[in-house]
Amino acid sequence: MKQDFFKISDKVQSASEKAMAKIQPYFKETDEITEYNQQKVLSAFIKNGVSESMFAESTGYGYGDRGREVIDRVMADIMCTDDALVRHNFTCGTHTLAVCLFGMLRPGDVMLCVTGTPYDTIHSVIGINGKGDGSLVDYGVIYKQVDLKDNKPDLEAIREAVSKEKIKLVYIQRSRGYSLRPSLSCEEIGEIAKIVKANSDADIMVDNCYGEFTQTIEPTQVGADVIAGSLIKNAGGGIARTGGYVAGRADLVEKISYRLTTPGLGREVGATLGMSRELFMGIFASPHVVGEAIKTARFTAALFEELGFDTTPKSSDPRFDIVQSVMLENEANLIAFCQGLQKGAPIDSFVTPEPWDMPGYDNKVIMSAGAFTGGASIELSADAPLREPFAVWMQGGLNFHSAKVGILLAAEEMAKRGLI
Ligand SMILES: *Cc1c(COP(=O)(O)O)cnc(C)c1O
């Protein structure tokens, strides 16, 4: 259907049509994953008897809040774990991951990250580059790392590392973060878990940010003892305005709950302040919204391949997170992409993003986000650290049809500036 709400040049329009034709078969596969996960989530709601009364707000200590208790059960069932914590009190993904790590590790324990250098904001949590007062290292935790080999987990080196000394916690990052290595499938996480379990008694934690509902299984079904993620990414379905979740083995979730609040109080306190409805609704929406984000990512890859750029993952690759990187080759392209994308946002479309020194990141970053929820990257957004190889990382899209416009306007801005 011809539309003229947005002015798209013939060059970009024709690349878009070719891209759409190329990715049609993959949309069916995405729909199948969405349908499976949507049924999984619906059945967890029904099994746990979610009712409107659970949306009632608690205040003060929040003792005996039914919504808080039941949403934990729902998430535990979805993730096939003993237990879970779903809380608006987690301020972001980094905070959720930090609470897990501080909950599980004690002075003298060794934490081993087996997927190379972790996501930028986790560096200060661990104390990798000496920064960050009150980091894990500051508290006497010993941090070690197994680097990737050819951009993949080095299974032989992992086997050696866990065999040669006592490791308390093995840490796996599922999504690529600001790197260009492929995201890990649950099957690959399972292979790592098998090696770790066969050669040590370490607990396995997975940073599941951006990974939820991209496959029909989750890392907890292939050996992860604890997973965690953000509710303004996949698991909040674009509805939760803040928060995070943890799911895993009962004893570990209990320890984590003591760090979330205090030893002794744990999960028994925490006023929901009327947040329960949107957290339930967010989890309910999540499988579908993740499907829309995957379609958006695949379209982005196909469009920019048509325009002559390198992408990872490729438009035809399987997907284990919602992140798409496009190698835009130079700073001018990065800036045009992000500024063009912003023009297609439902909120703040008139704003012009500029590169800035963002707390927690080591380089200047330009970000495009025009979201209903501040910083929500399940909504269409893009980030580009201004460093080699000038890749933009984009993710999200509450619905494919509107997100597609954002991507087209990103390409259009590059065309307008004579860059493509
Ligand atoms: C987003 C992300 C985080 C941190 O989440 P924030 O909500 O931004 O604090 C951690 N790990 C990975 C892989 C991520 O994508």
GROMACS .gro file of C-alpha atoms and ligand atoms in nm:
model
  435
    1MET     CA    1   0.000   0.000   0.000
    2LYS     CA    2   0.151   0.331  -0.106
    3GLN     CA    3   0.179   0.581   0.175
    4ASP     CA    4   0.323   0.929   0.186
    5PHE     CA    5   0.334   1.005   0.559
    6PHE     CA    6   0.712   0.984   0.541
    7LYS     CA    7   0.925   1.091   0.249
    8ILE     CA    8   1.141   0.797   0.153
    9SER     CA    9   1.366   0.824  -0.153
   10ASP     CA   10   1.339   0.568  -0.433
   11LYS     CA   11   1.680   0.429  -0.344
   12VAL     CA   12   1.586   0.349   0.016
   13GLN     CA   13   1.233   0.241  -0.078
   14SER     CA   14   1.357  -0.007  -0.335
   15ALA     CA   15   1.617  -0.147  -0.091
   16SER     CA   16   1.337  -0.181   0.165
   17GLU     CA   17   1.119  -0.382  -0.073
   18LYS     CA   18   1.404  -0.617  -0.154
   19ALA     CA   19   1.483  -0.654   0.215
   20MET     CA   20   1.122  -0.739   0.298
   21ALA     CA   21   1.108  -1.006   0.027
   22LYS     CA   22   1.432  -1.160   0.152
   23ILE     CA   23   1.324  -1.195   0.515
   24GLN     CA   24   0.963  -1.312   0.472
   25PRO     CA   25   1.044  -1.680   0.540
   26TYR     CA   26   1.209  -1.589   0.872
   27PHE     CA   27   0.902  -1.402   0.992
   28LYS     CA   28   0.711  -1.730   1.001
   29GLU     CA   29   0.979  -1.886   1.221
   30THR     CA   30   0.965  -1.585   1.455
   31ASP     CA   31   0.584  -1.616   1.475
   32GLU     CA   32   0.619  -1.981   1.577
   33ILE     CA   33   0.860  -1.896   1.860
   34THR     CA   34   0.631  -1.613   1.972
   35GLU     CA   35   0.327  -1.841   1.977
   36TYR     CA   36   0.508  -2.104   2.183
   37ASN     CA   37   0.636  -1.850   2.436
   38GLN     CA   38   0.303  -1.669   2.454
   39GLN     CA   39   0.133  -1.998   2.546
   40LYS     CA   40   0.405  -2.070   2.802
   41VAL     CA   41   0.342  -1.732   2.967
   42LEU     CA   42  -0.037  -1.758   2.951
   43SER     CA   43  -0.030  -2.102   3.110
   44ALA     CA   44   0.188  -1.971   3.396
   45PHE     CA   45  -0.067  -1.696   3.462
   46ILE     CA   46  -0.352  -1.949   3.465
   47LYS     CA   47  -0.165  -2.203   3.678
   48ASN     CA   48  -0.094  -1.938   3.942
   49GLY     CA   49  -0.446  -1.797   3.938
   50VAL     CA   50  -0.346  -1.439   3.865
   51SER     CA   51  -0.638  -1.216   3.959
   52GLU     CA   52  -0.720  -0.847   3.954
   53SER     CA   53  -0.697  -0.828   4.333
   54MET     CA   54  -0.321  -0.889   4.299
   55PHE     CA   55  -0.283  -0.549   4.134
   56ALA     CA   56  -0.371  -0.379   4.464
   57GLU     CA   57  -0.091  -0.158   4.589
   58SER     CA   58   0.088  -0.209   4.917
   59THR     CA   59   0.274   0.065   5.101
   60GLY     CA   60   0.527   0.080   5.383
   61TYR     CA   61   0.690  -0.258   5.446
   62GLY     CA   62   0.465  -0.427   5.195
   63TYR     CA   63   0.424  -0.742   5.406
   64GLY     CA   64   0.212  -1.016   5.252
   65ASP     CA   65   0.169  -0.844   4.916
   66ARG     CA   66  -0.005  -1.109   4.703
   67GLY     CA   67   0.088  -0.950   4.372
   68ARG     CA   68   0.456  -0.953   4.463
   69GLU     CA   69   0.442  -1.314   4.579
   70VAL     CA   70   0.252  -1.444   4.278
   71ILE     CA   71   0.452  -1.261   4.012
   72ASP     CA   72   0.759  -1.438   4.150
   73ARG     CA   73   0.582  -1.773   4.106
   74VAL     CA   74   0.476  -1.681   3.752
   75MET     CA   75   0.832  -1.591   3.652
   76ALA     CA   76   0.970  -1.905   3.817
   77ASP     CA   77   0.729  -2.118   3.611
   78ILE     CA   78   0.812  -1.935   3.287
   79MET     CA   79   1.185  -1.982   3.347
   80CYS     CA   80   1.140  -2.340   3.477
   81THR     CA   81   1.316  -2.256   3.804
   82ASP     CA   82   1.247  -2.313   4.174
   83ASP     CA   83   1.213  -1.948   4.247
   84ALA     CA   84   1.228  -1.591   4.114
   85LEU     CA   85   1.223  -1.226   4.218
   86VAL     CA   86   1.042  -0.974   4.000
   87ARG     CA   87   1.079  -0.627   4.148
   88HIS     CA   88   1.038  -0.267   4.044
   89ASN     CA   89   1.304  -0.195   4.310
   90PHE     CA   90   1.576  -0.321   4.078
   91THR     CA   91   1.674   0.005   3.913
   92CYS     CA   92   1.813  -0.144   3.592
   93GLY     CA   93   1.983  -0.451   3.448
   94THR     CA   94   2.323  -0.362   3.591
   95HIS     CA   95   2.175  -0.326   3.939
   96THR     CA   96   1.994  -0.659   3.910
   97LEU     CA   97   2.312  -0.837   3.801
   98ALA     CA   98   2.510  -0.664   4.077
   99VAL     CA   99   2.259  -0.773   4.343
  100CYS     CA  100   2.292  -1.131   4.219
  101LEU     CA  101   2.672  -1.123   4.227
  102PHE     CA  102   2.693  -0.960   4.571
  103GLY     CA  103   2.430  -1.202   4.698
  104MET     CA  104   2.615  -1.512   4.585
  105LEU     CA  105   2.984  -1.422   4.628
  106ARG     CA  106   3.184  -1.390   4.952
  107PRO     CA  107   3.538  -1.259   5.018
  108GLY     CA  108   3.794  -1.503   4.880
  109ASP     CA  109   3.551  -1.658   4.629
  110VAL     CA  110   3.658  -1.676   4.267
  111MET     CA  111   3.426  -1.546   3.998
  112LEU     CA  112   3.511  -1.667   3.649
  113CYS     CA  113   3.362  -1.495   3.346
  114VAL     CA  114   3.385  -1.739   3.054
  115THR     CA  115   3.256  -1.514   2.775
  116GLY     CA  116   3.543  -1.266   2.759
  117THR     CA  117   3.517  -0.913   2.893
  118PRO     CA  118   3.165  -0.853   3.025
  119TYR     CA  119   2.929  -0.569   2.934
  120ASP     CA  120   3.077  -0.223   2.999
  121THR     CA  121   2.870  -0.129   3.305
  122ILE     CA  122   2.960  -0.455   3.481
  123HIS     CA  123   3.331  -0.357   3.484
  124SER     CA  124   3.277  -0.119   3.776
  125VAL     CA  125   3.055  -0.369   3.957
  126ILE     CA  126   3.335  -0.624   3.946
  127GLY     CA  127   3.616  -0.371   3.979
  128ILE     CA  128   3.793  -0.488   3.662
  129ASN     CA  129   3.980  -0.167   3.591
  130GLY     CA  130   4.030  -0.066   3.950
  131LYS     CA  131   3.739   0.176   3.930
  132GLY     CA  132   3.430   0.152   4.143
  133ASP     CA  133   3.443   0.180   4.520
  134GLY     CA  134   3.258  -0.104   4.686
  135SER     CA  135   3.311  -0.329   4.385
  136LEU     CA  136   3.331  -0.708   4.423
  137VAL     CA  137   3.711  -0.690   4.404
  138ASP     CA  138   3.707  -0.420   4.671
  139TYR     CA  139   3.523  -0.671   4.895
  140GLY     CA  140   3.783  -0.941   4.835
  141VAL     CA  141   3.625  -1.137   4.552
  142ILE     CA  142   3.880  -1.266   4.302
  143TYR     CA  143   3.789  -1.203   3.939
  144LYS     CA  144   3.916  -1.417   3.653
  145GLN     CA  145   3.819  -1.441   3.292
  146VAL     CA  146   3.844  -1.683   3.001
  147ASP     CA  147   3.875  -1.490   2.678
  148LEU     CA  148   3.683  -1.579   2.366
  149LYS     CA  149   3.860  -1.772   2.093
  150ASP     CA  150   3.760  -1.676   1.739
  151ASN     CA  151   3.470  -1.486   1.896
  152LYS     CA  152   3.332  -1.803   2.057
  153PRO     CA  153   3.358  -1.939   2.411
  154ASP     CA  154   3.684  -2.132   2.439
  155LEU     CA  155   3.550  -2.462   2.573
  156GLU     CA  156   3.893  -2.619   2.625
  157ALA     CA  157   4.020  -2.319   2.822
  158ILE     CA  158   3.699  -2.317   3.026
  159ARG     CA  159   3.744  -2.685   3.112
  160GLU     CA  160   4.100  -2.614   3.221
  161ALA     CA  161   4.008  -2.304   3.425
  162VAL     CA  162   3.733  -2.474   3.623
  163SER     CA  163   3.940  -2.789   3.682
  164LYS     CA  164   4.256  -2.624   3.811
  165GLU     CA  165   4.115  -2.422   4.103
  166LYS     CA  166   3.801  -2.384   4.306
  167ILE     CA  167   3.558  -2.153   4.126
  168LYS     CA  168   3.255  -2.029   4.314
  169LEU     CA  169   3.067  -1.871   4.026
  170VAL     CA  170   3.089  -1.905   3.650
  171TYR     CA  171   2.946  -1.602   3.471
  172ILE     CA  172   2.810  -1.616   3.118
  173GLN     CA  173   2.684  -1.323   2.913
  174ARG     CA  174   2.426  -1.434   2.658
  175SER     CA  175   2.395  -1.117   2.454
  176ARG     CA  176   2.674  -0.946   2.264
  177GLY     CA  177   2.662  -0.614   2.449
  178TYR     CA  178   2.888  -0.357   2.280
  179SER     CA  179   3.098  -0.624   2.117
  180LEU     CA  180   3.074  -0.791   1.781
  181ARG     CA  181   3.085  -1.150   1.893
  182PRO     CA  182   2.772  -1.352   1.819
  183SER     CA  183   2.519  -1.385   2.099
  184LEU     CA  184   2.507  -1.726   2.259
  185SER     CA  185   2.224  -1.968   2.194
  186CYS     CA  186   2.083  -2.163   2.485
  187GLU     CA  187   2.235  -2.471   2.324
  188GLU     CA  188   2.583  -2.314   2.342
  189ILE     CA  189   2.521  -2.207   2.702
  190GLY     CA  190   2.422  -2.568   2.770
  191GLU     CA  191   2.755  -2.692   2.635
  192ILE     CA  192   2.944  -2.458   2.867
  193ALA     CA  193   2.726  -2.564   3.159
  194LYS     CA  194   2.792  -2.931   3.094
  195ILE     CA  195   3.168  -2.875   3.104
  196VAL     CA  196   3.147  -2.663   3.419
  197LYS     CA  197   2.924  -2.912   3.601
  198ALA     CA  198   3.137  -3.211   3.501
  199ASN     CA  199   3.457  -3.052   3.627
  200SER     CA  200   3.359  -2.839   3.926
  201ASP     CA  201   3.083  -2.753   4.168
  202ALA     CA  202   3.064  -2.389   4.059
  203ASP     CA  203   2.727  -2.220   4.031
  204ILE     CA  204   2.644  -2.081   3.689
  205MET     CA  205   2.495  -1.738   3.641
  206VAL     CA  206   2.379  -1.602   3.306
  207ASP     CA  207   2.333  -1.236   3.221
  208ASN     CA  208   2.011  -1.290   3.023
  209CYS     CA  209   1.964  -0.925   2.920
  210TYR     CA  210   1.809  -0.904   2.571
  211GLY     CA  211   1.782  -1.283   2.547
  212GLU     CA  212   1.442  -1.358   2.700
  213PHE     CA  213   1.188  -1.524   2.468
  214THR     CA  214   1.412  -1.516   2.162
  215GLN     CA  215   1.414  -1.896   2.172
  216THR     CA  216   1.163  -2.147   2.307
  217ILE     CA  217   1.394  -2.234   2.596
  218GLU     CA  218   1.584  -2.020   2.846
  219PRO     CA  219   1.936  -2.069   2.991
  220THR     CA  220   1.787  -2.212   3.312
  221GLN     CA  221   1.670  -2.513   3.110
  222VAL     CA  222   2.022  -2.599   3.001
  223GLY     CA  223   2.214  -2.575   3.329
  224ALA     CA  224   2.217  -2.210   3.441
  225ASP     CA  225   2.157  -2.189   3.818
  226VAL     CA  226   2.059  -1.821   3.810
  227ILE     CA  227   1.960  -1.579   3.536
  228ALA     CA  228   1.883  -1.210   3.557
  229GLY     CA  229   1.761  -0.934   3.329
  230SER     CA  230   1.605  -0.594   3.300
  231LEU     CA  231   1.233  -0.516   3.281
  232ILE     CA  232   1.290  -0.221   3.047
  233LYS     CA  233   1.430  -0.471   2.801
  234ASN     CA  234   1.261  -0.795   2.684
  235ALA     CA  235   1.098  -0.921   3.002
  236GLY     CA  236   0.898  -0.604   3.071
  237GLY     CA  237   0.727  -0.616   2.733
  238GLY     CA  238   0.756  -0.240   2.683
  239ILE     CA  239   0.501  -0.191   2.961
  240ALA     CA  240   0.703  -0.212   3.282
  241ARG     CA  241   0.847   0.134   3.349
  242THR     CA  242   1.135   0.006   3.562
  243GLY     CA  243   1.260  -0.306   3.734
  244GLY     CA  244   1.445  -0.631   3.696
  245TYR     CA  245   1.405  -1.001   3.755
  246VAL     CA  246   1.609  -1.290   3.886
  247ALA     CA  247   1.517  -1.657   3.843
  248GLY     CA  248   1.697  -1.963   3.964
  249ARG     CA  249   1.768  -2.223   4.229
  250ALA     CA  250   1.587  -2.161   4.557
  251ASP     CA  251   1.896  -2.133   4.781
  252LEU     CA  252   2.062  -1.883   4.547
  253VAL     CA  253   1.750  -1.671   4.500
  254GLU     CA  254   1.720  -1.656   4.879
  255LYS     CA  255   2.077  -1.527   4.913
  256ILE     CA  256   2.009  -1.272   4.641
  257SER     CA  257   1.693  -1.158   4.820
  258TYR     CA  258   1.906  -1.081   5.128
  259ARG     CA  259   2.116  -0.846   4.919
  260LEU     CA  260   1.812  -0.693   4.749
  261THR     CA  261   1.677  -0.588   5.090
  262THR     CA  262   1.865  -0.709   5.399
  263PRO     CA  263   1.971  -1.036   5.560
  264GLY     CA  264   1.668  -1.160   5.749
  265LEU     CA  265   1.409  -0.952   5.566
  266GLY     CA  266   1.482  -1.077   5.216
  267ARG     CA  267   1.178  -1.106   4.993
  268GLU     CA  268   0.924  -1.046   5.270
  269VAL     CA  269   0.936  -0.668   5.234
  270GLY     CA  270   0.903  -0.428   4.944
  271ALA     CA  271   0.595  -0.216   4.885
  272THR     CA  272   0.464  -0.256   4.532
  273LEU     CA  273   0.313   0.097   4.525
  274GLY     CA  274   0.071  -0.001   4.251
  275MET     CA  275   0.342  -0.139   4.020
  276SER     CA  276   0.217  -0.499   4.016
  277ARG     CA  277  -0.035  -0.450   3.735
  278GLU     CA  278   0.224  -0.323   3.490
  279LEU     CA  279   0.480  -0.585   3.584
  280PHE     CA  280   0.226  -0.863   3.524
  281MET     CA  281   0.109  -0.697   3.205
  282GLY     CA  282   0.466  -0.649   3.089
  283ILE     CA  283   0.558  -1.015   3.131
  284PHE     CA  284   0.235  -1.105   2.953
  285ALA     CA  285   0.320  -0.880   2.656
  286SER     CA  286   0.684  -0.979   2.643
  287PRO     CA  287   0.685  -1.279   2.403
  288HIS     CA  288   0.494  -1.085   2.139
  289VAL     CA  289   0.696  -0.767   2.174
  290VAL     CA  290   1.021  -0.965   2.155
  291GLY     CA  291   0.894  -1.116   1.829
  292GLU     CA  292   0.832  -0.766   1.691
  293ALA     CA  293   1.181  -0.660   1.798
  294ILE     CA  294   1.334  -0.964   1.626
  295LYS     CA  295   1.148  -0.877   1.305
  296THR     CA  296   1.276  -0.520   1.330
  297ALA     CA  297   1.634  -0.640   1.382
  298ARG     CA  298   1.613  -0.874   1.086
  299PHE     CA  299   1.469  -0.601   0.864
  300THR     CA  300   1.751  -0.367   0.968
  301ALA     CA  301   2.010  -0.627   0.875
  302ALA     CA  302   1.847  -0.698   0.538
  303LEU     CA  303   1.803  -0.328   0.452
  304PHE     CA  304   2.161  -0.233   0.531
  305GLU     CA  305   2.295  -0.538   0.351
  306GLU     CA  306   2.104  -0.415   0.045
  307LEU     CA  307   2.271  -0.077   0.096
  308GLY     CA  308   2.614  -0.242   0.099
  309PHE     CA  309   2.701  -0.261   0.470
  310ASP     CA  310   2.827  -0.550   0.675
  311THR     CA  311   2.594  -0.667   0.954
  312THR     CA  312   2.604  -0.899   1.251
  313PRO     CA  313   2.401  -1.108   1.282
  314LYS     CA  314   2.331  -1.138   0.909
  315SER     CA  315   1.968  -1.108   0.800
  316SER     CA  316   1.956  -1.485   0.751
  317ASP     CA  317   2.126  -1.584   1.079
  318PRO     CA  318   1.942  -1.738   1.374
  319ARG     CA  319   1.886  -1.490   1.658
  320PHE     CA  320   1.949  -1.532   2.028
  321ASP     CA  321   1.892  -1.174   2.135
  322ILE     CA  322   1.716  -0.866   1.996
  323VAL     CA  323   2.036  -0.675   1.918
  324GLN     CA  324   2.148  -0.594   1.565
  325SER     CA  325   2.479  -0.438   1.476
  326VAL     CA  326   2.552  -0.265   1.150
  327MET     CA  327   2.907  -0.176   1.056
  328LEU     CA  328   2.859   0.182   0.943
  329GLU     CA  329   3.230   0.237   0.877
  330ASN     CA  330   3.266   0.599   0.996
  331GLU     CA  331   3.150   0.858   1.244
  332ALA     CA  332   2.938   1.054   0.994
  333ASN     CA  333   2.729   0.745   0.917
  334LEU     CA  334   2.683   0.665   1.288
  335ILE     CA  335   2.561   1.014   1.364
  336ALA     CA  336   2.330   1.026   1.059
  337PHE     CA  337   2.184   0.685   1.146
  338CYS     CA  338   2.107   0.779   1.505
  339GLN     CA  339   1.973   1.123   1.417
  340GLY     CA  340   1.756   0.976   1.139
  341LEU     CA  341   1.622   0.700   1.363
  342GLN     CA  342   1.523   0.961   1.619
  343LYS     CA  343   1.307   1.134   1.356
  344GLY     CA  344   1.089   0.823   1.342
  345ALA     CA  345   1.035   0.792   1.718
  346PRO     CA  346   0.684   0.837   1.858
  347ILE     CA  347   0.824   1.045   2.145
  348ASP     CA  348   1.087   1.321   2.109
  349SER     CA  349   1.107   1.291   1.729
  350PHE     CA  350   1.216   1.656   1.713
  351VAL     CA  351   1.525   1.599   1.928
  352THR     CA  352   1.871   1.572   1.773
  353PRO     CA  353   2.092   1.321   1.957
  354GLU     CA  354   2.459   1.415   2.000
  355PRO     CA  355   2.757   1.207   2.121
  356TRP     CA  356   2.824   1.238   2.498
  357ASP     CA  357   3.035   1.095   2.782
  358MET     CA  358   2.788   0.855   2.938
  359PRO     CA  359   2.853   0.737   3.297
  360GLY     CA  360   2.973   0.377   3.307
  361TYR     CA  361   3.101   0.374   2.949
  362ASP     CA  362   3.462   0.420   2.841
  363ASN     CA  363   3.402   0.611   2.511
  364LYS     CA  364   3.173   0.886   2.386
  365VAL     CA  365   2.840   0.732   2.291
  366ILE     CA  366   2.562   0.859   2.066
  367MET     CA  367   2.219   0.724   2.148
  368SER     CA  368   1.888   0.748   1.976
  369ALA     CA  369   1.579   0.675   2.179
  370GLY     CA  370   1.233   0.818   2.156
  371ALA     CA  371   1.063   0.601   2.410
  372PHE     CA  372   0.756   0.604   2.634
  373THR     CA  373   0.985   0.478   2.912
  374GLY     CA  374   1.316   0.658   2.967
  375GLY     CA  375   1.602   0.449   2.834
  376ALA     CA  376   1.384   0.148   2.753
  377SER     CA  377   1.573  -0.047   2.491
  378ILE     CA  378   1.285  -0.285   2.418
  379GLU     CA  379   1.156   0.026   2.241
  380LEU     CA  380   1.332   0.112   1.916
  381SER     CA  381   1.670   0.255   2.008
  382ALA     CA  382   2.027   0.265   1.890
  383ASP     CA  383   2.361   0.317   2.059
  384ALA     CA  384   2.694   0.374   1.899
  385PRO     CA  385   3.018   0.420   2.089
  386LEU     CA  386   3.235   0.642   1.870
  387ARG     CA  387   3.518   0.396   1.831
  388GLU     CA  388   3.642   0.141   1.581
  389PRO     CA  389   3.479  -0.031   1.395
  390PHE     CA  390   3.206   0.236   1.394
  391ALA     CA  391   2.927  -0.010   1.449
  392VAL     CA  392   2.580   0.091   1.557
  393TRP     CA  393   2.391  -0.141   1.789
  394MET     CA  394   2.017  -0.114   1.753
  395GLN     CA  395   1.743  -0.299   1.927
  396GLY     CA  396   1.377  -0.301   2.011
  397GLY     CA  397   1.060  -0.193   1.845
  398LEU     CA  398   0.727  -0.229   2.026
  399ASN     CA  399   0.569  -0.311   1.693
  400PHE     CA  400   0.737  -0.391   1.366
  401HIS     CA  401   0.527  -0.155   1.156
  402SER     CA  402   0.631   0.160   1.340
  403ALA     CA  403   0.987   0.043   1.404
  404LYS     CA  404   1.031  -0.016   1.032
  405VAL     CA  405   0.964   0.355   0.973
  406GLY     CA  406   1.240   0.444   1.219
  407ILE     CA  407   1.489   0.222   1.039
  408LEU     CA  408   1.389   0.363   0.700
  409LEU     CA  409   1.436   0.718   0.827
  410ALA     CA  410   1.782   0.623   0.959
  411ALA     CA  411   1.879   0.508   0.610
  412GLU     CA  412   1.705   0.809   0.455
  413GLU     CA  413   1.911   1.049   0.669
  414MET     CA  414   2.229   0.885   0.543
  415ALA     CA  415   2.101   0.917   0.185
  416LYS     CA  416   2.008   1.283   0.238
  417ARG     CA  417   2.360   1.362   0.360
  418GLY     CA  418   2.505   1.194   0.053
  419LEU     CA  419   2.663   0.915   0.259
  420ILE     CA  420   2.501   0.628   0.070
  421LIG     C1  421   2.169  -0.384   2.894
  421LIG     C2  422   2.264  -0.485   2.940
  421LIG     C3  423   2.311  -0.487   3.072
  421LIG     C4  424   2.282  -0.377   3.171
  421LIG     O1  425   2.155  -0.333   3.173
  421LIG     P1  426   2.115  -0.182   3.212
  421LIG     O2  427   1.969  -0.199   3.229
  421LIG     O3  428   2.148  -0.093   3.099
  421LIG     O4  429   2.182  -0.147   3.338
  421LIG     C5  430   2.394  -0.589   3.108
  421LIG     N1  431   2.432  -0.683   3.023
  421LIG     C6  432   2.390  -0.684   2.894
  421LIG     C7  433   2.437  -0.791   2.803
  421LIG     C8  434   2.306  -0.586   2.850
  421LIG     O5  435   2.262  -0.588   2.724
   0.00000   0.00000   0.00000
